[in-house]
Short mmCIF file of C-alpha atoms in Angstrom, two decimals:
data_model
loop_
_atom_site.label_atom_id
_atom_site.label_comp_id
_atom_site.label_asym_id
_atom_site.label_seq_id
_atom_site.Cartn_x
_atom_site.Cartn_y
_atom_site.Cartn_z
CA UNK A 963 0.00 0.00 0.00
CA UNK A 964 1.71 3.17 1.13
CA UNK A 965 5.45 3.61 1.02
CA UNK A 966 7.31 4.01 4.29
CA UNK A 967 7.52 7.71 5.09
CA UNK A 968 10.72 8.62 6.79
CA UNK A 969 10.08 12.34 6.38
CA UNK A 970 6.76 14.08 6.80
CA UNK A 971 7.68 16.61 4.17
CA UNK A 972 7.80 14.02 1.42
CA UNK A 973 4.28 12.83 2.32
CA UNK A 974 3.00 16.38 2.00
CA UNK A 975 4.69 16.90 -1.33
CA UNK A 976 3.08 13.72 -2.56
CA UNK A 977 -0.35 15.03 -1.52
CA UNK A 978 0.25 18.38 -3.26
CA UNK A 979 1.22 16.58 -6.45
CA UNK A 980 -2.02 14.60 -6.74
CA UNK A 981 -4.21 17.66 -6.08
CA UNK A 982 -6.01 18.79 -9.20
CA UNK A 983 -9.60 18.33 -10.38
CA UNK A 984 -10.88 17.57 -6.85
CA UNK A 985 -9.33 20.66 -5.28
CA UNK A 986 -10.54 22.95 -8.06
CA UNK A 987 -14.05 21.47 -8.04
CA UNK A 988 -14.23 21.76 -4.25
CA UNK A 989 -13.11 25.39 -4.36
CA UNK A 990 -15.61 26.26 -7.10
CA UNK A 991 -18.33 24.94 -4.79
CA UNK A 992 -17.91 28.03 -2.59
CA UNK A 993 -18.94 30.37 -5.40
CA UNK A 994 -20.40 33.83 -4.65
CA UNK A 995 -23.92 32.40 -4.77
CA UNK A 996 -22.81 29.84 -2.18
CA UNK A 997 -21.16 32.54 -0.06
CA UNK A 998 -24.43 34.49 -0.20
CA UNK A 999 -26.39 31.41 0.87
CA UNK A 1000 -24.02 30.57 3.74
CA UNK A 1001 -23.97 34.22 4.88
CA UNK A 1002 -27.74 34.39 4.83
CA UNK A 1003 -27.98 31.10 6.73
CA UNK A 1004 -25.54 32.24 9.40
CA UNK A 1005 -26.96 35.74 9.76
CA UNK A 1006 -30.60 34.63 9.82
CA UNK A 1007 -30.39 31.49 11.96
CA UNK A 1008 -27.12 32.11 13.83
CA UNK A 1009 -25.33 29.04 15.13
CA UNK A 1010 -28.40 26.90 14.38
CA UNK A 1011 -27.20 25.98 10.87
CA UNK A 1012 -23.52 25.36 11.60
CA UNK A 1013 -24.01 21.58 11.76
CA UNK A 1014 -24.96 21.44 8.08
CA UNK A 1015 -21.30 21.95 7.06
CA UNK A 1016 -20.32 18.78 8.92
CA UNK A 1017 -23.31 16.63 8.03
CA UNK A 1018 -23.23 17.37 4.30
CA UNK A 1019 -19.50 16.57 4.06
CA UNK A 1020 -19.72 12.72 3.72
CA UNK A 1021 -22.62 13.08 1.29
CA UNK A 1022 -20.76 15.52 -0.93
CA UNK A 1023 -17.63 13.40 -0.72
CA UNK A 1024 -19.46 10.25 -1.85
CA UNK A 1025 -21.08 12.08 -4.76
CA UNK A 1026 -17.87 13.66 -6.07
CA UNK A 1027 -15.89 10.45 -5.58
CA UNK A 1028 -18.47 8.54 -7.63
CA UNK A 1029 -18.28 11.14 -10.43
CA UNK A 1030 -14.47 11.01 -10.46
CA UNK A 1031 -14.40 7.20 -10.41
CA UNK A 1032 -16.96 6.83 -13.23
CA UNK A 1033 -14.97 9.26 -15.39
CA UNK A 1034 -11.61 7.64 -14.62
CA UNK A 1035 -12.91 4.17 -15.40
CA UNK A 1036 -14.94 4.98 -18.53
CA UNK A 1037 -12.54 7.61 -19.88
CA UNK A 1038 -15.45 9.85 -20.88
CA UNK A 1039 -17.45 12.64 -19.24
CA UNK A 1040 -20.65 12.13 -17.27
CA UNK A 1041 -22.84 13.34 -20.15
CA UNK A 1042 -21.54 10.58 -22.42
CA UNK A 1043 -21.84 7.84 -19.76
CA UNK A 1044 -25.39 8.86 -18.87
CA UNK A 1045 -26.46 9.02 -22.52
CA UNK A 1046 -25.17 5.51 -23.17
CA UNK A 1047 -27.05 3.95 -20.26
CA UNK A 1048 -30.32 5.89 -19.94
CA UNK A 1049 -33.04 6.93 -22.41
CA UNK A 1050 -31.97 10.08 -24.19
CA UNK A 1051 -35.12 12.07 -23.32
CA UNK A 1052 -34.36 11.57 -19.62
CA UNK A 1053 -30.72 12.58 -19.91
CA UNK A 1054 -31.75 15.40 -22.26
CA UNK A 1055 -34.08 16.86 -19.63
CA UNK A 1056 -31.26 16.70 -17.05
CA UNK A 1057 -28.80 18.41 -19.40
CA UNK A 1058 -31.29 21.20 -20.21
CA UNK A 1059 -31.93 21.67 -16.48
CA UNK A 1060 -28.17 21.77 -15.84
CA UNK A 1061 -27.64 24.31 -18.60
CA UNK A 1062 -30.40 26.59 -17.25
CA UNK A 1063 -29.29 26.23 -13.62
CA UNK A 1064 -25.68 26.99 -14.59
CA UNK A 1065 -26.67 30.02 -16.67
CA UNK A 1066 -28.68 31.46 -13.77
CA UNK A 1067 -25.77 30.68 -11.46
CA UNK A 1068 -23.34 32.49 -13.81
CA UNK A 1069 -25.68 35.48 -13.67
CA UNK A 1070 -25.73 35.50 -9.87
CA UNK A 1071 -21.95 35.11 -9.62
CA UNK A 1072 -21.15 37.81 -12.19
CA UNK A 1073 -23.46 40.16 -10.31
CA UNK A 1074 -21.78 39.32 -7.00
CA UNK A 1075 -18.24 39.82 -8.33
CA UNK A 1076 -19.27 43.19 -9.76
CA UNK A 1077 -21.01 44.18 -6.52
CA UNK A 1078 -17.93 43.25 -4.48
CA UNK A 1079 -15.74 45.19 -6.92
CA UNK A 1080 -18.02 48.21 -6.60
CA UNK A 1081 -17.85 47.97 -2.79
CA UNK A 1082 -14.06 47.94 -2.88
CA UNK A 1083 -14.07 51.14 -4.97
CA UNK A 1084 -16.23 52.63 -2.19
CA UNK A 1085 -19.08 53.10 -4.63
CA UNK A 1086 -17.10 55.22 -7.08
CA UNK A 1087 -17.77 52.66 -9.80
CA UNK A 1088 -21.27 51.27 -10.10
CA UNK A 1089 -21.62 47.47 -10.29
CA UNK A 1090 -23.55 47.59 -13.58
CA UNK A 1091 -20.48 48.99 -15.35
CA UNK A 1092 -18.28 46.22 -14.01
CA UNK A 1093 -20.40 43.25 -15.13
CA UNK A 1094 -19.80 43.36 -18.93
CA UNK A 1095 -15.99 43.80 -18.75
CA UNK A 1096 -15.70 40.96 -16.19
CA UNK A 1097 -17.73 38.64 -18.45
CA UNK A 1098 -15.69 39.58 -21.53
CA UNK A 1099 -12.35 39.04 -19.76
CA UNK A 1100 -13.42 35.59 -18.51
CA UNK A 1101 -14.59 34.59 -21.98
CA UNK A 1102 -11.38 35.80 -23.67
CA UNK A 1103 -9.24 33.89 -21.18
CA UNK A 1104 -11.24 30.70 -21.86
CA UNK A 1105 -10.82 31.21 -25.61
CA UNK A 1106 -7.14 32.02 -25.60
CA UNK A 1107 -5.37 30.23 -22.76
CA UNK A 1108 -4.07 26.68 -23.01
CA UNK A 1109 -5.28 23.90 -20.72
CA UNK A 1110 -2.16 24.00 -18.57
CA UNK A 1111 -2.38 27.76 -18.00
CA UNK A 1112 -6.13 27.74 -17.27
CA UNK A 1113 -5.73 25.01 -14.66
CA UNK A 1114 -2.74 26.68 -13.04
CA UNK A 1115 -4.84 29.86 -12.84
CA UNK A 1116 -7.72 27.88 -11.29
CA UNK A 1117 -5.41 26.39 -8.67
CA UNK A 1118 -4.09 29.88 -7.91
CA UNK A 1119 -7.64 31.24 -7.46
CA UNK A 1120 -8.44 28.60 -4.82
CA UNK A 1121 -6.09 30.59 -2.56
CA UNK A 1122 -8.75 33.33 -2.45
CA UNK A 1123 -10.83 31.07 -0.22
CA UNK A 1124 -8.32 31.27 2.62
CA UNK A 1125 -9.75 34.78 3.06
CA UNK A 1126 -12.82 33.24 4.73
CA UNK A 1127 -10.80 31.15 7.15
CA UNK A 1128 -8.86 34.33 7.99
CA UNK A 1129 -12.12 36.24 8.53
CA UNK A 1130 -13.14 33.75 11.23
CA UNK A 1131 -9.83 34.25 13.01
CA UNK A 1132 -10.23 38.05 13.09
CA UNK A 1133 -13.84 37.89 14.28
CA UNK A 1134 -13.27 35.67 17.37
CA UNK A 1135 -16.26 33.29 17.55
CA UNK A 1136 -17.32 32.02 21.02
CA UNK A 1137 -15.57 28.68 21.36
CA UNK A 1138 -17.98 26.58 23.43
CA UNK A 1139 -21.10 27.65 21.59
CA UNK A 1140 -19.36 26.98 18.28
CA UNK A 1141 -18.36 23.45 19.22
CA UNK A 1142 -21.80 22.61 20.59
CA UNK A 1143 -23.72 23.82 17.53
CA UNK A 1144 -21.25 22.12 15.20
CA UNK A 1145 -22.08 18.64 16.45
CA UNK A 1146 -25.71 18.99 17.59
CA UNK A 1147 -28.14 19.37 14.66
CA UNK A 1148 -30.93 21.89 14.98
CA UNK A 1149 -34.06 21.78 12.82
CA UNK A 1150 -37.03 24.12 12.52
CA UNK A 1151 -40.18 23.18 10.65
CA UNK A 1152 -41.03 26.41 8.85
CA UNK A 1153 -40.64 27.40 5.23
CA UNK A 1154 -37.83 29.91 5.95
CA UNK A 1155 -35.69 27.28 7.66
CA UNK A 1156 -36.49 24.51 5.16
CA UNK A 1157 -35.80 26.94 2.33
CA UNK A 1158 -32.34 27.67 3.70
CA UNK A 1159 -31.67 23.93 4.14
CA UNK A 1160 -32.64 23.27 0.50
CA UNK A 1161 -30.41 26.17 -0.55
CA UNK A 1162 -27.47 24.91 1.54
CA UNK A 1163 -27.86 21.39 0.13
CA UNK A 1164 -28.25 22.72 -3.41
CA UNK A 1165 -25.25 24.99 -3.28
CA UNK A 1166 -23.07 22.34 -1.60
CA UNK A 1167 -24.13 19.42 -3.78
CA UNK A 1168 -24.70 21.16 -7.13
CA UNK A 1169 -25.08 19.48 -10.52
CA UNK A 1170 -22.29 21.53 -12.12
CA UNK A 1171 -19.81 19.97 -9.68
CA UNK A 1172 -20.73 16.43 -10.82
CA UNK A 1173 -20.13 17.23 -14.48
CA UNK A 1174 -17.06 19.38 -13.89
CA UNK A 1175 -15.39 16.75 -11.72
CA UNK A 1176 -15.90 14.09 -14.40
CA UNK A 1177 -14.90 16.19 -17.44
CA UNK A 1178 -11.93 17.52 -15.53
CA UNK A 1179 -10.64 13.99 -14.80
CA UNK A 1180 -10.95 13.24 -18.53
CA UNK A 1181 -9.09 16.43 -19.48
CA UNK A 1182 -6.39 15.56 -16.98
CA UNK A 1183 -5.92 12.16 -18.66
CA UNK A 1184 -5.88 13.83 -22.09
CA UNK A 1185 -3.20 16.25 -20.93
CA UNK A 1186 -1.07 13.19 -20.07
CA UNK A 1187 -1.27 12.14 -23.72
CA UNK A 1188 -4.22 9.72 -23.55
CA UNK A 1189 -5.96 11.10 -26.62
CA UNK A 1190 -8.48 8.33 -27.39
CA UNK A 1191 -11.32 7.00 -25.29
CA UNK A 1192 -9.94 3.46 -25.57
CA UNK A 1193 -6.56 4.50 -24.14
CA UNK A 1194 -8.29 6.20 -21.20
CA UNK A 1195 -10.55 3.28 -20.32
CA UNK A 1196 -9.87 1.40 -17.10
CA UNK A 1197 -8.34 2.72 -13.90
CA UNK A 1198 -5.63 1.29 -11.66
CA UNK A 1199 -5.89 1.06 -7.88
CA UNK A 1200 -3.14 3.62 -7.57
CA UNK A 1201 -4.85 6.16 -9.85
CA UNK A 1202 -8.07 5.64 -7.92
CA UNK A 1203 -6.30 6.19 -4.62
CA UNK A 1204 -4.70 9.42 -5.86
CA UNK A 1205 -8.07 10.65 -7.13
CA UNK A 1206 -9.62 9.88 -3.73
CA UNK A 1207 -6.98 11.93 -1.92
CA UNK A 1208 -7.59 14.77 -4.37
CA UNK A 1209 -11.38 14.65 -3.91
CA UNK A 1210 -11.07 14.29 -0.13
CA UNK A 1211 -8.77 17.30 0.24
CA UNK A 1212 -10.86 19.38 -2.17
CA UNK A 1213 -14.17 18.66 -0.44
CA UNK A 1214 -12.73 19.04 3.07
CA UNK A 1215 -11.34 22.45 2.07
CA UNK A 1216 -14.67 23.36 0.50
CA UNK A 1217 -16.60 22.46 3.66
CA UNK A 1218 -14.10 24.24 5.91
CA UNK A 1219 -14.69 27.43 3.94
CA UNK A 1220 -18.46 26.92 4.05
CA UNK A 1221 -18.22 26.40 7.82
CA UNK A 1222 -16.15 29.57 8.19
CA UNK A 1223 -18.64 31.69 6.26
CA UNK A 1224 -21.65 30.43 8.27
CA UNK A 1225 -19.67 30.99 11.45
CA UNK A 1226 -18.78 34.56 10.46
CA UNK A 1227 -22.43 35.23 9.67
CA UNK A 1228 -23.49 33.82 13.04
CA UNK A 1229 -20.76 35.46 15.17
CA UNK A 1230 -20.83 38.91 13.62
CA UNK A 1231 -24.00 39.55 11.64
CA UNK A 1232 -26.58 37.52 13.58
CA UNK A 1233 -25.25 38.81 16.90
CA UNK A 1234 -25.43 42.41 15.64
CA UNK A 1235 -29.06 41.94 14.56
CA UNK A 1236 -28.29 42.03 10.83
CA UNK A 1237 -30.49 39.14 9.81
CA UNK A 1238 -31.70 40.23 6.37
CA UNK A 1239 -28.62 39.39 4.30
CA UNK A 1240 -29.42 37.93 0.87
CA UNK A 1241 -26.19 38.21 -1.12
CA UNK A 1242 -22.45 37.85 -0.61
CA UNK A 1243 -21.88 41.56 -1.25
CA UNK A 1244 -24.50 42.54 1.33
CA UNK A 1245 -22.69 40.34 3.84
CA UNK A 1246 -19.37 42.04 3.05
CA UNK A 1247 -21.00 45.46 3.39
CA UNK A 1248 -22.66 44.55 6.69
CA UNK A 1249 -19.40 43.19 8.12
CA UNK A 1250 -17.58 46.49 7.78
CA UNK A 1251 -19.14 48.51 10.64
CA UNK A 1252 -19.22 45.52 13.02
CA UNK A 1253 -16.04 43.61 12.25
CA UNK A 1254 -13.86 46.36 10.85
CA UNK A 1255 -12.41 47.24 7.45
CA UNK A 1256 -9.96 44.31 7.41
CA UNK A 1257 -12.75 41.69 7.60
CA UNK A 1258 -14.66 43.63 4.95
CA UNK A 1259 -11.74 43.67 2.50
CA UNK A 1260 -10.95 39.97 3.09
CA UNK A 1261 -14.57 39.01 2.50
CA UNK A 1262 -14.86 41.13 -0.68
CA UNK A 1263 -11.59 39.94 -2.20
CA UNK A 1264 -12.73 36.37 -1.53
CA UNK A 1265 -15.95 36.98 -3.47
CA UNK A 1266 -14.01 38.26 -6.48
CA UNK A 1267 -11.47 35.42 -6.45
CA UNK A 1268 -14.01 32.65 -6.12
CA UNK A 1269 -16.33 34.29 -8.66
CA UNK A 1270 -13.55 34.39 -11.24
CA UNK A 1271 -13.03 30.67 -10.55
CA UNK A 1272 -16.69 29.65 -10.54
CA UNK A 1273 -17.96 31.52 -13.63
CA UNK A 1274 -15.70 29.71 -16.14
CA UNK A 1275 -16.38 26.40 -14.36
CA UNK A 1276 -20.16 26.94 -14.54
CA UNK A 1277 -20.16 27.89 -18.22
CA UNK A 1278 -17.51 25.24 -18.89
CA UNK A 1279 -19.41 22.39 -17.24
CA UNK A 1280 -22.58 23.40 -19.15
CA UNK A 1281 -20.60 23.27 -22.40
CA UNK A 1282 -19.00 19.91 -21.53
CA UNK A 1283 -22.36 18.37 -20.60
CA UNK A 1284 -24.10 19.55 -23.78
CA UNK A 1285 -21.29 18.46 -26.12
CA UNK A 1286 -21.06 15.08 -24.36
CA UNK A 1287 -24.80 14.59 -24.76
CA UNK A 1288 -24.60 15.23 -28.50
CA UNK A 1289 -21.43 13.18 -28.85
CA UNK A 1290 -19.45 16.18 -30.06
CA UNK A 1291 -15.77 16.81 -29.47
CA UNK A 1292 -14.19 19.76 -27.75
CA UNK A 1293 -12.69 20.88 -24.47
CA UNK A 1294 -11.08 23.93 -22.92
CA UNK A 1295 -7.77 22.43 -24.01
CA UNK A 1296 -8.69 22.85 -27.68
CA UNK A 1297 -8.33 26.00 -29.74
CA UNK A 1298 -11.63 27.85 -30.17
CA UNK A 1299 -11.31 27.87 -33.96
CA UNK A 1300 -11.10 24.08 -34.22
CA UNK A 1301 -14.13 23.46 -31.96
CA UNK A 1302 -16.65 26.19 -32.84
CA UNK A 1303 -19.70 24.30 -31.49
CA UNK A 1304 -18.17 23.71 -28.05
CA UNK A 1305 -17.10 27.32 -27.70
CA UNK A 1306 -20.49 28.51 -28.99
CA UNK A 1307 -22.25 26.66 -26.12
CA UNK A 1308 -19.73 28.07 -23.67
CA UNK A 1309 -20.36 31.59 -24.95
CA UNK A 1310 -24.14 31.09 -24.84
CA UNK A 1311 -24.03 30.07 -21.17
CA UNK A 1312 -21.90 33.09 -20.28
CA UNK A 1313 -23.96 35.51 -22.40
CA UNK A 1314 -27.17 34.20 -20.82
CA UNK A 1315 -25.67 34.78 -17.38
CA UNK A 1316 -24.57 38.27 -18.40
CA UNK A 1317 -28.13 39.20 -19.42
CA UNK A 1318 -29.57 37.74 -16.21
CA UNK A 1319 -27.13 39.63 -14.00
CA UNK A 1320 -27.73 42.90 -15.84
CA UNK A 1321 -31.49 42.48 -15.45
CA UNK A 1322 -31.11 41.46 -11.81
CA UNK A 1323 -29.29 44.58 -10.73
CA UNK A 1324 -31.20 47.71 -9.94
CA UNK A 1325 -29.30 50.38 -11.90
CA UNK A 1326 -30.60 53.17 -9.68
CA UNK A 1327 -28.85 51.78 -6.66
CA UNK A 1328 -25.26 52.77 -6.14
CA UNK A 1329 -23.25 50.43 -3.97
CA UNK B 653 -30.11 32.08 -2.80
CA UNK B 654 -32.70 31.46 -5.51
CA UNK B 655 -29.83 30.02 -7.56
CA UNK B 656 -28.99 27.67 -4.69
CA UNK B 657 -32.61 26.50 -4.38
CA UNK B 658 -32.75 25.80 -8.13
CA UNK B 659 -29.60 23.69 -7.80
CA UNK B 660 -31.18 21.90 -4.84
CA UNK B 661 -34.21 20.97 -6.93
CA UNK B 662 -32.28 19.94 -10.07
CA UNK B 663 -29.68 17.81 -8.24
CA UNK B 664 -31.72 14.83 -6.83
CA UNK B 665 -32.76 13.24 -10.17
CA UNK B 666 -29.17 13.51 -11.43
CA UNK B 667 -27.88 11.94 -8.22
CA UNK B 668 -30.18 8.98 -8.72
CA UNK B 669 -28.83 8.47 -12.26
CA UNK B 670 -25.23 8.73 -11.03
CA UNK B 671 -25.92 6.18 -8.27
CA UNK B 672 -27.36 3.74 -10.82
CA UNK B 673 -24.46 4.38 -13.20
CA UNK B 674 -21.79 3.79 -10.56
CA UNK B 675 -23.27 0.43 -9.61
CA UNK B 676 -23.68 -0.87 -13.17
CA UNK B 677 -21.20 -3.70 -13.87
CA UNK B 678 -21.41 -3.22 -17.64
CA UNK B 679 -20.27 0.38 -17.25
CA UNK B 680 -17.88 0.08 -14.33
CA UNK B 681 -16.53 -3.48 -14.59
CA UNK B 682 -14.57 -4.30 -11.44
CA UNK B 683 -14.67 -0.66 -10.29
CA UNK B 684 -18.33 -0.47 -9.28
CA UNK B 685 -19.25 1.63 -6.24
CA UNK B 686 -18.83 -0.01 -2.86
CA UNK B 687 -21.72 -0.46 -0.48
CA UNK B 688 -20.79 2.61 1.62
CA UNK B 689 -20.51 4.87 -1.40
CA UNK B 690 -23.79 3.65 -2.89
CA UNK B 691 -25.60 4.01 0.44
CA UNK B 692 -24.31 7.57 0.89
CA UNK B 693 -25.37 8.46 -2.66
CA UNK B 694 -28.91 7.22 -2.05
CA UNK B 695 -29.05 8.99 1.32
CA UNK B 696 -28.02 12.22 -0.45
CA UNK B 697 -30.68 11.68 -3.11
CA UNK B 698 -33.28 10.97 -0.42
CA UNK B 699 -32.39 13.88 1.85
CA UNK B 700 -32.36 16.38 -1.02
CA UNK B 701 -35.66 15.07 -2.40
CA UNK B 702 -37.34 15.28 1.01
CA UNK B 703 -35.95 18.78 1.61
CA UNK B 704 -37.19 20.00 -1.80
CA UNK B 705 -40.64 18.46 -1.24
CA UNK B 706 -40.82 19.86 2.30
CA UNK B 707 -40.05 23.32 0.91
CA UNK B 708 -42.84 22.90 -1.63
CA UNK B 709 -45.33 21.81 1.04
CA UNK B 710 -44.45 24.57 3.53
CA UNK B 711 -44.57 27.18 0.76
CA UNK B 712 -47.97 26.06 -0.52
CA UNK B 713 -49.46 25.50 2.96
CA UNK B 714 -47.78 27.98 5.31
CA UNK B 715 -48.40 27.34 9.02
#
């Protein structure tokens, strides 16, 4: 099984080397829409929702591990595997639902990144003016950059999430209360509480993560020179073990960040009576007077970093799922000119999100 | 948050398909899901379905 480890450092290096699709997928799970959901949960229900971060962890882990394993063994994305096994109308409905959900999610995340950007300029630049340039820059990067550069950039952006762990440290949560509400579940039977539970589950265990995890494993194999489906088929115990470490670290990191955001909402916002938070940017804004400018800047920078990571992953996973369903070729590793259909779907998802976020923002309000 | 609720409603049917896929010997050969993994997947599907239905019921019949 595992080699004898004479030095701890070597073990850690080994772990860092296998990190890839799992870490990136886990980080993209804490997108601005997720941050908004966790902030709302923490600010509205205080410590009462902290347990969800722990209890959803094994569920999320099992789901993402299954997606990774199916992709590694079959050598194709989830869309292709599903289409081969199930009736195409059924898979078609799922893919359409995924595409719509992702497009709406892109809209929410673009809006949140722009709102956070506007907050950081102290309202000198209105969010509406930031949305189109952000969308265009993301699209250009997806068109132009090579696979290796895009994924290095993604890994780099996961660092933004440490901002939320840092926010917890600067806001000093009460230790005993935190521990107690972490392990003892609390449930209320009213539509507000159930709504937040559905939202927490949905943003933690989201369809785009299933498809991204799978397509990403396939891209990773392709980048190692396994160009055909036949050459990618089958998975060794060792590859499976590495993928499990990757998924485990990614999901644990994802849940730690989720936990930190709920905890910040509970410690700072709920305690200060700010219980009507609906978006990530509102949470950042509300933090400032209570927790100080440092917490505010950390929180806002985190929104921008994770938004820049999540938007291309959302539009990307929609494009992967659709092209897999139709049996087309194409991936982010390919040049846009050689795969026009794939990049057209990608652009459509992003453009749809752009329209939604522009319609969703009230232009009269300056942040 | 509306985005999150949409994801919460769309996810359960896909989870069911993934659970079935991971257990299929023709697809997965010797690498089918273990019992623990399959159980957790079905629990996830169940919990998310119940939560989505509960939201529907409490929204339609408040109180």
